[in-house]
CSV table of C-alpha atoms in Angstrom, one decimal:
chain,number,residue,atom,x,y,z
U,293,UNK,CA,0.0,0.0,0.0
U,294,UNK,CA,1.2,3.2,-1.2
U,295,UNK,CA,1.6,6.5,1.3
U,296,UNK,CA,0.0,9.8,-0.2
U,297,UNK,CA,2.7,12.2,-0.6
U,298,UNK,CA,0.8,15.0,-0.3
U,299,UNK,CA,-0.6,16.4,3.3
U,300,UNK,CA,-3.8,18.8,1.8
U,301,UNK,CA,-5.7,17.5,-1.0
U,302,UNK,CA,-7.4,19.9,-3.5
U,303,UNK,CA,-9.2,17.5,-5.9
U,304,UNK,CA,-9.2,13.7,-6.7
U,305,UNK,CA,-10.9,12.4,-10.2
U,306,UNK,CA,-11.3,9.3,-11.9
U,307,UNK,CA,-8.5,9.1,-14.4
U,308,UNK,CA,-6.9,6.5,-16.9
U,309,UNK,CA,-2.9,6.4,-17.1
U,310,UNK,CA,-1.3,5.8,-20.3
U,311,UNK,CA,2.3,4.4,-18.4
U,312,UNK,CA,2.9,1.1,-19.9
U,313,UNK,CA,-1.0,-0.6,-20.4
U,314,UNK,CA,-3.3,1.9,-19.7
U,315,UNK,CA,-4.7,1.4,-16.2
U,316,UNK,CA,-7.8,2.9,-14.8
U,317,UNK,CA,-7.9,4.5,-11.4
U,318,UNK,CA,-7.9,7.6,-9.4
U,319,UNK,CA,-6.4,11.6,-10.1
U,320,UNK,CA,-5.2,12.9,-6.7
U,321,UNK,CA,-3.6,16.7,-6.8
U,322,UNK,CA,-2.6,18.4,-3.3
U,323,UNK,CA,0.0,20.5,-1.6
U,324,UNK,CA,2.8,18.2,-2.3
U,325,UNK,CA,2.3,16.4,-5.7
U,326,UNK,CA,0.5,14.9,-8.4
U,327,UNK,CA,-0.6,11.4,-7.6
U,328,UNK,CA,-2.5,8.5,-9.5
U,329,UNK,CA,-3.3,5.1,-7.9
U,330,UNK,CA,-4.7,2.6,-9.8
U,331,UNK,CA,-8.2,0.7,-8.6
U,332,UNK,CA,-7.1,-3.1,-9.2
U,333,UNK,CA,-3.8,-3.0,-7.9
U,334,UNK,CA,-2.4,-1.4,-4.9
U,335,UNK,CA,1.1,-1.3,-5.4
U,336,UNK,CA,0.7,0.1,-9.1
U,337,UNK,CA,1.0,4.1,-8.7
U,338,UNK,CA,2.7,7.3,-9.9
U,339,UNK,CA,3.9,10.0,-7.7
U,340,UNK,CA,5.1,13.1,-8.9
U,341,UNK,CA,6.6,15.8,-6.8
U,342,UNK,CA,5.8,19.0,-8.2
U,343,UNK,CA,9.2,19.9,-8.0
U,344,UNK,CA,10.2,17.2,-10.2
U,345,UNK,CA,7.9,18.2,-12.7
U,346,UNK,CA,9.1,20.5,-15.9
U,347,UNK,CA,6.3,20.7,-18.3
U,348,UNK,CA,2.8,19.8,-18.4
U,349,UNK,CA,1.8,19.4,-22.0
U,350,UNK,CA,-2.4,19.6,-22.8
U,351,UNK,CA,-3.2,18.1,-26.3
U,352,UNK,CA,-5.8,20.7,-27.1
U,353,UNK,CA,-8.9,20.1,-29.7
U,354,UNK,CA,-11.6,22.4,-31.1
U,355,UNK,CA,-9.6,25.8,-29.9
U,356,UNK,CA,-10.5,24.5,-25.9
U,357,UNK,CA,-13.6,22.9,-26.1
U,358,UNK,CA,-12.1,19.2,-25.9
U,359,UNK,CA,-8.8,17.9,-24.1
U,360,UNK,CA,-8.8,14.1,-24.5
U,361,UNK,CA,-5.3,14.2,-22.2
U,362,UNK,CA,-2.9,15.6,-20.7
U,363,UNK,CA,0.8,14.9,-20.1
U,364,UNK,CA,3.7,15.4,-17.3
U,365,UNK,CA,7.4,15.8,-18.4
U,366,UNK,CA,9.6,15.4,-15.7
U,367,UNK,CA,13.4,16.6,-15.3
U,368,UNK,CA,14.4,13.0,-14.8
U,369,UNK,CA,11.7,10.1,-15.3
U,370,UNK,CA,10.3,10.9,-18.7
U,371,UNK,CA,6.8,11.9,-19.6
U,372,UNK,CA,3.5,10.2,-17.8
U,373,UNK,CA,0.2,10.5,-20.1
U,374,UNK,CA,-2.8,11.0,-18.2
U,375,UNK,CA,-7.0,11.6,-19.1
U,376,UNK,CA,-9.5,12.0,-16.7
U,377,UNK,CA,-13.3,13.0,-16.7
U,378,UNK,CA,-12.6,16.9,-16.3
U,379,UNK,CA,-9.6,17.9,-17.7
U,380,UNK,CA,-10.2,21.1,-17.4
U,381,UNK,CA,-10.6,20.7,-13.6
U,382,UNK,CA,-7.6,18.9,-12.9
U,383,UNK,CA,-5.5,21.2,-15.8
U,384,UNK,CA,-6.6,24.7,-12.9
U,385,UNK,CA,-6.1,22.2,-9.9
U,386,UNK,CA,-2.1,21.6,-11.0
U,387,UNK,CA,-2.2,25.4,-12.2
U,388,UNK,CA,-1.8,26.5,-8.8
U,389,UNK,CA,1.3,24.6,-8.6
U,390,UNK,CA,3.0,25.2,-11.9
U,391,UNK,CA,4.2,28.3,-13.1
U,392,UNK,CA,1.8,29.0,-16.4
U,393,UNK,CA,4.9,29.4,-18.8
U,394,UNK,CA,5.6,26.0,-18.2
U,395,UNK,CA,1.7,24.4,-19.1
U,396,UNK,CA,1.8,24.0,-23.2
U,397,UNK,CA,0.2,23.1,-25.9
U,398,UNK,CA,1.3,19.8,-27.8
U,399,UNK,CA,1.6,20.4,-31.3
U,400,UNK,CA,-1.7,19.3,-33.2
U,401,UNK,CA,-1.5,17.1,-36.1
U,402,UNK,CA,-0.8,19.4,-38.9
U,403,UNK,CA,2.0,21.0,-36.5
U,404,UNK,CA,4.1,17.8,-36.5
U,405,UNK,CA,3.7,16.9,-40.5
U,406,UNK,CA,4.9,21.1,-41.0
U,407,UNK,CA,7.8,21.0,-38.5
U,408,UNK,CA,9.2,17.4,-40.1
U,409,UNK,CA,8.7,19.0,-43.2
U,410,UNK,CA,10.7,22.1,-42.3
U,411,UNK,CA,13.5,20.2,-41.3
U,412,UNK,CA,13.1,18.0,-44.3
U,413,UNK,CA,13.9,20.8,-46.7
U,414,UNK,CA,15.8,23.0,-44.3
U,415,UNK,CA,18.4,20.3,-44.5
């Protein structure tokens, strides 16, 4: 059994994590960290300090009316995928923790095929 990091929790949401096979459980943001424990098996979970995380990266559809998920790229350990039933909710909730320059945009489709052929012809 996992212990929370966090001492003050300010929301906790039903969420899927896309870490290896996706894994259904529950969202848990407070004072210390981002946190997801998953409902089948108690020793499978993802803690994230907030001050190990660099970016958060929000994949953005219909200029803000949709955001199927939502990623966390930390200094050391990679990226962690997340979705949840109110992204917007939970995209505020870690707001509070990290600085707004470092909450993005991932690039959309067409972004990725004009930036590979940028450096295709910039070559």
């Amino acid at each position: 059994m996992a212990q929370s990091i966090n001492t003050k929790v300010d929301l906790v949401i039903s969420g899927t994590s896309y870490h290896g096979l996706n894994s259904y459980g529950k969202i848990m943001i407070g004072d210390k960290g981002f946190e997801f424990y998953n409902d089948r098996n108690v020793n499978d979970y993802i803690q994230i300090p907030w001050k190990e995380v660099d970016y958060v990266i929000a994949s953005v559809m219909f200029k803000g009316k949709h955001i199927p998920r939502y990623a966390i790229q930390t200094k050391e350990n990679g990226t962690y995928s997340f979705a949840s039933k109110e992204p917007k909710k939970v995209l505020r909730a870690v707001g509070r923790y990290v600085a707004p320059d470092h909450m993005v945009r991932s690039l959309s489709f067409f972004g990725v095929i004009k930036k590979k052929l940028k450096a295709k012809f910039n070559k």
